[in-house]
Structures are given as structure tokens and as C-alpha cells.
Tab-separated table of C-alpha atoms and ligand atoms in Angstrom:
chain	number	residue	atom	x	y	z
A	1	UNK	CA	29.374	-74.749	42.594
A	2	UNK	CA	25.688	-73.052	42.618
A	3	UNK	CA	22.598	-73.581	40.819
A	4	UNK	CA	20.908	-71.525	38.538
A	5	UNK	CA	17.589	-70.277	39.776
A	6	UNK	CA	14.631	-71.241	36.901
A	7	UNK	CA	13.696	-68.922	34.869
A	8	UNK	CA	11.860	-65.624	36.633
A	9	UNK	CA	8.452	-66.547	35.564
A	10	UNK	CA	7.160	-63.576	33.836
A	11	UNK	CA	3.214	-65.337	33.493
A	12	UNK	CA	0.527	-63.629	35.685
A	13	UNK	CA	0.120	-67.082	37.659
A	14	UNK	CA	0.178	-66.529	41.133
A	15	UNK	CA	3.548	-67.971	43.357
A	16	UNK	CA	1.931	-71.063	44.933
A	17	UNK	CA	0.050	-71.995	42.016
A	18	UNK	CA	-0.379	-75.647	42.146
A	19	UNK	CA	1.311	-76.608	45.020
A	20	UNK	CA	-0.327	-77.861	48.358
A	21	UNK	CA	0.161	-76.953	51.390
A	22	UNK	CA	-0.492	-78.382	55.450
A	23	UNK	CA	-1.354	-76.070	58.085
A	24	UNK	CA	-1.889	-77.144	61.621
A	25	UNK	CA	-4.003	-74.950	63.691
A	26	UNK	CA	-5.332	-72.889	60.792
A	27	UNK	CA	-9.409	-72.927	61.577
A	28	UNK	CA	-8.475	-69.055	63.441
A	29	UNK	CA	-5.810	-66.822	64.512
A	30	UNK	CA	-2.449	-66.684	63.030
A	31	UNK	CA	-3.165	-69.872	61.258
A	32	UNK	CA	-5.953	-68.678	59.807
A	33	UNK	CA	-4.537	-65.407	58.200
A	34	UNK	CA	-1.103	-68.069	57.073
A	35	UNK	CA	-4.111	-70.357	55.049
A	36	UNK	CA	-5.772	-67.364	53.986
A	37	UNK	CA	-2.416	-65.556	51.927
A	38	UNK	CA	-1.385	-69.137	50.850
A	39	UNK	CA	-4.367	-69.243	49.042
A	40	UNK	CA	-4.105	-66.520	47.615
A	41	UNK	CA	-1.110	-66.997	46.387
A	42	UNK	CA	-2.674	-70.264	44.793
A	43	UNK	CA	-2.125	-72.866	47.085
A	44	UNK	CA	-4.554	-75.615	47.845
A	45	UNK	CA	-5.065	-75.448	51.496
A	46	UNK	CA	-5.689	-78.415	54.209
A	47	UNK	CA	-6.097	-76.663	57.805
A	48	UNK	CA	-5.322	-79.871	60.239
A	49	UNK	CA	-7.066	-78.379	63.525
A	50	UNK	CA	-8.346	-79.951	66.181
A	51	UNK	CA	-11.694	-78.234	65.883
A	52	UNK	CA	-13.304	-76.944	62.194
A	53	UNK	CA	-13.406	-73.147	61.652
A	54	UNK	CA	-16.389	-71.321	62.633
A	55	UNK	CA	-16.615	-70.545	59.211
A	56	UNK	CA	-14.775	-71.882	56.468
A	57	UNK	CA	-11.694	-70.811	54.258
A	58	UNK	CA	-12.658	-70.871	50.360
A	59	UNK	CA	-9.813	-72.813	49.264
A	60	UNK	CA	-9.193	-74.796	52.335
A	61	UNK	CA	-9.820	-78.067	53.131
A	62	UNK	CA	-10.710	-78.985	56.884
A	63	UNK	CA	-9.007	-82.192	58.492
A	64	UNK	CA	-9.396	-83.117	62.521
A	65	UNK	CA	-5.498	-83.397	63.565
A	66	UNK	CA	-4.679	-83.307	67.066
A	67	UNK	CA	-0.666	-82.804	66.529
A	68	UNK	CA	0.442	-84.583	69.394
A	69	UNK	CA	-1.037	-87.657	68.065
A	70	UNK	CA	0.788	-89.656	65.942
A	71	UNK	CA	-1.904	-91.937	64.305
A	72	UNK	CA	-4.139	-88.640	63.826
A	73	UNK	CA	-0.694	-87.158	62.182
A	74	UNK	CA	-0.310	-89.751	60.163
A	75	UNK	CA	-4.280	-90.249	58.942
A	76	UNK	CA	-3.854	-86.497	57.858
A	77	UNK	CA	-0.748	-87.397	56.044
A	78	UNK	CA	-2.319	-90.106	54.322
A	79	UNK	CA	-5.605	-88.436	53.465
A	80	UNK	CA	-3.414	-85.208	51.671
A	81	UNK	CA	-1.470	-88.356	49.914
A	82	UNK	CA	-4.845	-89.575	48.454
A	83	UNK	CA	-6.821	-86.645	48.201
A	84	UNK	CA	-4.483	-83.897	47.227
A	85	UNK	CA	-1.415	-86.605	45.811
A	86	UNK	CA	0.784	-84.155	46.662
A	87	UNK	CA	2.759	-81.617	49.544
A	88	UNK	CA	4.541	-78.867	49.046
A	89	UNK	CA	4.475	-76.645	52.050
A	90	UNK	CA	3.701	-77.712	56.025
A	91	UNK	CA	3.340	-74.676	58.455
A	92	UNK	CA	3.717	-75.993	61.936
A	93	UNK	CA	1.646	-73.022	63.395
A	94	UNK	CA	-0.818	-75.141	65.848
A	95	UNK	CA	0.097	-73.828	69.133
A	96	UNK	CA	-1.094	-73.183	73.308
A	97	UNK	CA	-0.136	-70.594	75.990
A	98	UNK	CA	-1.079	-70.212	79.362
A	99	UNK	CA	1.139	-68.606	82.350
A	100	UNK	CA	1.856	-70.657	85.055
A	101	UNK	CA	4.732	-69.575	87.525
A	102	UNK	CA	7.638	-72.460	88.046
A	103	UNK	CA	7.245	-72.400	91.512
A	104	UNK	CA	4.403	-74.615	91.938
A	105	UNK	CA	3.613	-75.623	87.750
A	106	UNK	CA	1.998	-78.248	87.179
A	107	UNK	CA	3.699	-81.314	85.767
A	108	UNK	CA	1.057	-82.107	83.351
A	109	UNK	CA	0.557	-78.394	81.973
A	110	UNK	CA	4.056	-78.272	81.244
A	111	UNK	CA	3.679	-81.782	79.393
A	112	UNK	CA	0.982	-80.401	77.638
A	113	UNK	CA	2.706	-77.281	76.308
A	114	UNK	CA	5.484	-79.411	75.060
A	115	UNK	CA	3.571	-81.560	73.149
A	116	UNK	CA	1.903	-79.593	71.402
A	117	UNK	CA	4.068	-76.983	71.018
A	118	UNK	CA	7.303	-78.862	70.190
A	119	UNK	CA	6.460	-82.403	69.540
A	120	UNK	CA	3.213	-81.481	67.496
A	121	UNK	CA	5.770	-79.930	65.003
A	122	UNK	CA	8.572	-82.905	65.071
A	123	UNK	CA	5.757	-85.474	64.231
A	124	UNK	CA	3.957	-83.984	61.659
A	125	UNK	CA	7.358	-82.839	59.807
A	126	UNK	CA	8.427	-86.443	60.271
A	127	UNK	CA	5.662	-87.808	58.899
A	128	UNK	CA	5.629	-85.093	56.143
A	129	UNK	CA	9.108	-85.904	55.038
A	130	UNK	CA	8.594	-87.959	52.542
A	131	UNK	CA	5.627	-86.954	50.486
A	132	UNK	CA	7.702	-83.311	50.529
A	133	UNK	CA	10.838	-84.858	49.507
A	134	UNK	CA	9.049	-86.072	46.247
A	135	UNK	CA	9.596	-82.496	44.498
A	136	UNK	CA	11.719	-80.581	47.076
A	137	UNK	CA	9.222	-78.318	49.843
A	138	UNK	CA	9.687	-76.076	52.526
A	139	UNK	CA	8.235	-75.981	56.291
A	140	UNK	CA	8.007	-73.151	57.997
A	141	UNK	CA	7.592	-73.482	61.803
A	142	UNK	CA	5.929	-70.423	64.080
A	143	UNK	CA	8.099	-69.920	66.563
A	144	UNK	CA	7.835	-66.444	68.980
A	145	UNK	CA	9.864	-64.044	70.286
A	146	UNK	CA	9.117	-65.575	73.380
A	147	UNK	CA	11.773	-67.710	71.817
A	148	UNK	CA	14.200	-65.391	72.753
A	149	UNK	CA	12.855	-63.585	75.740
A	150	UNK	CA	9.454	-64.080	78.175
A	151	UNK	CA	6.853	-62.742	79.827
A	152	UNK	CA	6.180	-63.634	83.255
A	153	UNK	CA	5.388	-67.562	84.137
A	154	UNK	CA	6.018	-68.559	80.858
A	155	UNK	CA	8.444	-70.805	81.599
A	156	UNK	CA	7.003	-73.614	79.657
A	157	UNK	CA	5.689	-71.724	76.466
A	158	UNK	CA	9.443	-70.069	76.386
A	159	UNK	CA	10.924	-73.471	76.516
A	160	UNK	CA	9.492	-74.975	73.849
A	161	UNK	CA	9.380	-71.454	71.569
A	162	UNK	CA	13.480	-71.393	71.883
A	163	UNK	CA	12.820	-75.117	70.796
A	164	UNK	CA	11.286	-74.282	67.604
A	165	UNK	CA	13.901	-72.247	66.649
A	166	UNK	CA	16.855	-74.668	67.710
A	167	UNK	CA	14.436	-77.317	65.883
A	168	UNK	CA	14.195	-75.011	62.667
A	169	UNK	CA	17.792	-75.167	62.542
A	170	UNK	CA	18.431	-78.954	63.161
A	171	UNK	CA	15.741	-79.689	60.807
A	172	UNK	CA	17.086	-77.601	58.127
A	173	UNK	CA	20.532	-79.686	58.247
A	174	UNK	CA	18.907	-82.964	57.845
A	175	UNK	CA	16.592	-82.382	55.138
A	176	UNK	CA	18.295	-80.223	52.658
A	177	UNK	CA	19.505	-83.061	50.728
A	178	UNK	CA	16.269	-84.206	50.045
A	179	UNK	CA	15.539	-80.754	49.117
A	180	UNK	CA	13.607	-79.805	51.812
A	181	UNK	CA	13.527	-76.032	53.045
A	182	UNK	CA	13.008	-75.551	56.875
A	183	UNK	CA	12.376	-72.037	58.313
A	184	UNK	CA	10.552	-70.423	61.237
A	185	UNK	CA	8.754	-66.992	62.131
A	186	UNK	CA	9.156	-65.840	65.671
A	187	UNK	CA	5.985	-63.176	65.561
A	188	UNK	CA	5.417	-60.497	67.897
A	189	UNK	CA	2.104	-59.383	69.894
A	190	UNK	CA	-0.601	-60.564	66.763
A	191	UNK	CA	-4.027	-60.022	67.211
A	192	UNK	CA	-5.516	-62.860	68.038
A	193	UNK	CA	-8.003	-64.949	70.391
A	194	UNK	CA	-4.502	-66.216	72.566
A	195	UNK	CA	-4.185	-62.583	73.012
A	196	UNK	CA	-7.532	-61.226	73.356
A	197	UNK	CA	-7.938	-62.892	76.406
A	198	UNK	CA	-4.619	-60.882	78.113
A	199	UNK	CA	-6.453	-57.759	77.233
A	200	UNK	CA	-9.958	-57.810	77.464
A	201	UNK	CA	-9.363	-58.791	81.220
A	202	UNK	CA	-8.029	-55.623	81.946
A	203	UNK	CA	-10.487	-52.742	82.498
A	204	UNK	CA	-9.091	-50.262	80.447
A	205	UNK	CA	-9.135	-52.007	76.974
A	206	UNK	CA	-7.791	-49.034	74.993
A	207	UNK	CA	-5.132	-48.100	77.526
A	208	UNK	CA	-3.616	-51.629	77.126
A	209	UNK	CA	-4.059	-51.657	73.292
A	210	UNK	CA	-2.179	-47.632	73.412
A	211	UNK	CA	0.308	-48.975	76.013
A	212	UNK	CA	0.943	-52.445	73.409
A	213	UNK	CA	1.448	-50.021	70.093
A	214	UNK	CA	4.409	-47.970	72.197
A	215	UNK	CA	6.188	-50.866	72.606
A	216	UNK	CA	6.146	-51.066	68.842
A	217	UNK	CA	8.304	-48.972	66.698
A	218	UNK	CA	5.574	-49.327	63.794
A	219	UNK	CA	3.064	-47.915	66.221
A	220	UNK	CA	0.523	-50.547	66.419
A	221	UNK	CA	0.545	-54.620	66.891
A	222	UNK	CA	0.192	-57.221	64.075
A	223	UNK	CA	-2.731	-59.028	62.384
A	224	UNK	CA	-2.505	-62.617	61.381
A	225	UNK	CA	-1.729	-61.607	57.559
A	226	UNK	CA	1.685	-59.936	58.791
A	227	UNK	CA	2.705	-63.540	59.231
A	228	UNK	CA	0.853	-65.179	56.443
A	229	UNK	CA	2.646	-62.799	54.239
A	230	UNK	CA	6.124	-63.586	56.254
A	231	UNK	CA	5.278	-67.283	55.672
A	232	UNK	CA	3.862	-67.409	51.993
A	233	UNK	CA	7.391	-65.853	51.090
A	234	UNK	CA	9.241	-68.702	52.786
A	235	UNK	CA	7.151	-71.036	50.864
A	236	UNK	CA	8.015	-69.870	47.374
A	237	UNK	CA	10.352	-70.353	45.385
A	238	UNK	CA	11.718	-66.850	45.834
A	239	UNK	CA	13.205	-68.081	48.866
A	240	UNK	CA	14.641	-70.978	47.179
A	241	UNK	CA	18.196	-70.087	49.011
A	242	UNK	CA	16.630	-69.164	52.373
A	243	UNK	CA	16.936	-72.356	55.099
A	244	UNK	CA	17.571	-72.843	58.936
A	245	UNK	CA	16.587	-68.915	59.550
A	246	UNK	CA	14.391	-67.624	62.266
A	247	UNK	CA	12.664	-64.436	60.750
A	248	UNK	CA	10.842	-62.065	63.370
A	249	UNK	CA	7.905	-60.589	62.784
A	250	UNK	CA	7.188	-58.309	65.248
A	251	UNK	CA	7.170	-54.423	64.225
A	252	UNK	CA	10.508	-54.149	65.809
A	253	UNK	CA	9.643	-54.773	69.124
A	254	UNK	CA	12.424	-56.547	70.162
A	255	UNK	CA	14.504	-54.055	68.130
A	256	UNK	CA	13.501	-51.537	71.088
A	257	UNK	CA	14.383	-52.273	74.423
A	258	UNK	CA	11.520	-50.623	77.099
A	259	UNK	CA	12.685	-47.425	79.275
A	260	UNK	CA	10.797	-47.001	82.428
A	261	UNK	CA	7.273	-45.970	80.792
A	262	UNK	CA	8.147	-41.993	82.940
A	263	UNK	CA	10.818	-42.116	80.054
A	264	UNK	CA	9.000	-43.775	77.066
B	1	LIG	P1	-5.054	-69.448	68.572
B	1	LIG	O1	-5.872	-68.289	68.111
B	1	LIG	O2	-5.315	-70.018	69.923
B	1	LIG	O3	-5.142	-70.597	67.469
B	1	LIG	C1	-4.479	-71.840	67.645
B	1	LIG	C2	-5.183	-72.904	66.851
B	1	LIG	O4	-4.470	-74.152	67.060
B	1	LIG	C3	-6.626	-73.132	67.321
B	1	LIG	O5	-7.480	-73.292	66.209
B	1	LIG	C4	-6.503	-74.407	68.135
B	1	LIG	O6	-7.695	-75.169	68.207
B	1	LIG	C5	-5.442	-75.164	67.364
B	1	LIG	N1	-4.870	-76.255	68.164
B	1	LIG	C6	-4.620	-76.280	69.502
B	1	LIG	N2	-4.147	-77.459	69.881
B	1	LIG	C7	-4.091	-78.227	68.759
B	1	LIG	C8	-3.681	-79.563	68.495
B	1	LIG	N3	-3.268	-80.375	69.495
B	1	LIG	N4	-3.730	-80.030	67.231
B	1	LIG	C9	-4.187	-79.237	66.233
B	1	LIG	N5	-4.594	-77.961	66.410
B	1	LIG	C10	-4.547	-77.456	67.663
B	1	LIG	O7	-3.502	-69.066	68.579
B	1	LIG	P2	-2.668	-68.026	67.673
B	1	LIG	O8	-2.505	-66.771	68.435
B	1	LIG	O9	-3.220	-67.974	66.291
B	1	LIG	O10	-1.248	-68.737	67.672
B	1	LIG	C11	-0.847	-69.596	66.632
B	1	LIG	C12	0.635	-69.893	66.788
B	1	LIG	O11	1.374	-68.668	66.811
B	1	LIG	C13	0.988	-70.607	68.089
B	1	LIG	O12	2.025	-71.537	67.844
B	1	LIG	C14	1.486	-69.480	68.971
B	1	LIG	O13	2.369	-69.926	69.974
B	1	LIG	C15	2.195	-68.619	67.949
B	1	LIG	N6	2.379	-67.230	68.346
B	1	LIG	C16	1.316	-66.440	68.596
B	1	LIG	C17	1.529	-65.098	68.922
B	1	LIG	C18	0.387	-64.139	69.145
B	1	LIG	O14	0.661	-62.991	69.501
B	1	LIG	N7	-0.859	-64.520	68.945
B	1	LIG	C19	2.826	-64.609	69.034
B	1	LIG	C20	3.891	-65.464	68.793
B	1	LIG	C21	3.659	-66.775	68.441
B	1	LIG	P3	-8.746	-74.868	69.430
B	1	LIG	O15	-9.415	-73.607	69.045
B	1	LIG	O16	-9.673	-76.035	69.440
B	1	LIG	O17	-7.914	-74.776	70.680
């Protein structure tokens, strides 16, 4: 048996309109350019980060999380219940990375990287579950493509990137009866202050950036919006049939495998 869809709204109100949404890690970066197209789109915003943005989204509403901590998690939750009253969309995009060989990584870095990585996502969707079950939401969790293959000593970020998407998909099964939606994006090289740091310690700058943009059948790397716009679809209700899918985002870069660069 399926469901009709409701009716294809045919008003000039924008997709979100109304609804509210959670994202972790959203004060820069990725994050960031996710909070920015939601609100656009017409969601009410609450960026749960850590530390406040430098300068602040219109539209967004700053709360201190720290996602690996449960009572923080669930003060955030609360405050959206009272402030807000409602949830409609969480985007689990609050992430680390650092590169740290196996032989010889540290115990605690590794413990690090998974919590916030992979349990920062499980406890904030737990917690979210039932204010988003009131009127059916979706989560979208930013995995990588690191997911599904790695960069040297990235052991740890790889590990808990492949369990995002594994998550996505376990996740999905459990809360589609409560009409939950649970998706990920596994992004590509995106521009942002994780990266910078990879490139800017080189001494060529530009060489790296030309060198990145070959390894990209669209020519160049992504900004934050790439995603945002990536993850604003998965929020609305045009992707009312989409759940459990990992969607790259990542100008084809995985689409290419690399030749030795004498051959590129
Ligand atoms: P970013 O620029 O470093 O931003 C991450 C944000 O998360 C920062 O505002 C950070 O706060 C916050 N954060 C860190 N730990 C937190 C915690 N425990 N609780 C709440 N917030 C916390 O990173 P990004 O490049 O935008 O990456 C965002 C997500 O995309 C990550 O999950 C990353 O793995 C994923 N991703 C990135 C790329 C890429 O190319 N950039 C590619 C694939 C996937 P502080 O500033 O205080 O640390």
C-alpha cells in the first residue's frame, strides 16, 4: 500500500517554513553553511556548538552543547522544547580530525574522536527522538568519504566516519515508525578551517589548491553551502520517501580513481 504525498504546495512559502531545526557544530564551517541554507529555506535555527560563532547567523539561535555530554545534550533538548516547542530537523554535523598513525596512537585521542564523532551523534538523536516523533522529522548525519576510504593516519576519524554511515542506516530502521527520516552526507574536500590547516602548511598554497581541483571532476573543491543545500533537501518534505541513504557530496571525487599524477 503507499501514501499519497500532500498536495505540491503551489504558495511562494519557502520549504522549511515553520519548522525547527538542531545543528551541532554550526557556529563555522560546514555547519555553518548547513544553518545558513536552512534558514533560508525558513527554518528556525539553534546551532548547539561548543563555542558561539564569531559572528552570528540571523535566524539562528546559539546554545553551548558539548555533544559528548549527555546532561549538556539533554539541557539543549530541553531548552528547544521550551523555547522553540518544537523539532523538526537535527543535523549531526559537529565533528574533529587530526592524523595520528596506529602505530603508536594515543588511547585517549582515539577516545576522543569517537566521542565526538560517533557518540556525539547517537546521544543527541536519542535524546531528540521524541520531541521529533511528535510530527514525523528527519536527521541527517555528516558523514565523509573518509567513510569509505582514508587518508593517511586516519585510522580513528575513518572509523567512526564508516560509523556514521552504518549508524544512518540502523537509525533509519528503528525510527521510521515513529516517522522519523534518518539520512547522512559523506562530503568531499569542503573548504573549511579543518582543512585550511592541511594546506596553508604547505609552501606552495596554490599548487595544493590546483593539485586538490584535479582530483575533482567538477574542477574545483566544495564550499560549506554544497552541503547545506545537500542537507536542506533531506530535510524537506521533498524527500519524504528518502531514508537510511548515504548521499556523497564530493564533485565526483571518489567517482575518479587517481593515475600516477605523470598520467593525470
Ligand atoms: P570545523 O570547521 O572544525 O567545525 C566544527 C565545529 O564543531 C566547530 O565549530 C567546533 O567547535 C564544533 N565542535 C567540536 N567539538 C564539539 C563538541 N564536542 N560539541 C559541539 N560542537 C563541537 O569542521 P568542518 O570542516 O565544518 O566539519 C564539520 C563536519 O563535517 C565534521 O563532522 C567533519 O568530520 C565533516 N566533514 C568535513 C569535511 C571537510 O572537508 N571539511 C569533509 C567531510 C566531512 P570549536 O571551534 O570550538 O572546535
Amino acid at each position: 500500500m503507499t501514501t499519497e504525498p500532500p498536495p505540491t504546495d503551489t504558495s511562494t512559502s519557502p520549504a522549511l517554513a515553520g519548522r525547527v531545526a538542531l545543528v551541532t557544530g554550526a557556529s563555522r564551517g560546514i555547519g555553518r553553511g548547513i544553518a545558513e541554507r536552512l534558514v533560508a529555506a525558513g527554518a528556525s535555527v539553534v546551532n548547539g556548538d561548543i563555542t558561539g560563532p564569531d559572528e552570528a547567523v540571523t535566524g539562528c539561535r546559539h546554545m553551548p552543547l558539548d555533544v559528548t555530554d549527555p546532561t549538556s545534550v539533554a539541557d539543549t533538548l530541553h531548552s528547544i522544547s521550551t523555547v522553540e516547542g518544537r523539532l523538526d530537523i537535527v543535523v549531526n554535523n559537529a565533528g574533529i580530525m587530526f592524523e595520528e598513525p596506529l602505530d603508536g596512537h594515543d588511547l585517549d585521542a582515539w577516545h576522543r574522536m569517537v566521542a565526538i564523532n560517533l557518540t556525539g551523534p547517537f546521544l543527541v538523536t536519542r535524546a531528540a527522538t521524541p520531541l521529533l516523533a511528535r510530527r514525523g522529522g528527519s536527521v541527517v548525519n555528516v558523514g565523509s568519504i573518509e567513510g569509505y576510504s582514508a587518508n593517511p593516519g586516519h585510522v580513528a576519524y575513518g572509523a567512526t566516519k564508516g560509523g556514521v554511515h552504518g549508524m544512518t542506516n540502523a537509525m533509519a530502521v528503528d525510527l521510521g515508525p515513529s516517522g522519523i527520516r534518518v539520512n547522512a552526507v559523506a562530503p568531499g574536500w569542503i573548504d573549511t578551517e579543518l582543512n585550511a590547516s592541511f594546506v596553508d602548511r604547505h609552501p606552495d598554497r596554490d599548487e595544493v589548491v590546483r593539485q586538490l581541483a584535479v582530483l575533482h571532476p567538477v574542477g574545483h573543491i566544495g564550499a560549506p553551502s554544497d552541503v547545506g543545500d545537500v542537507v536542506t533537501w533531506l530535510a524537506s518534505d521533498a524527500a519524504r520517501f528518502v531514508t537510511g541513504q548515504v548521499i556523497t557530496v564530493d564533485g565526483g571525487r571518489l567517482a575518479k580513481p587517481p593515475l600516477p599524477p605523470i598520467m593525470g
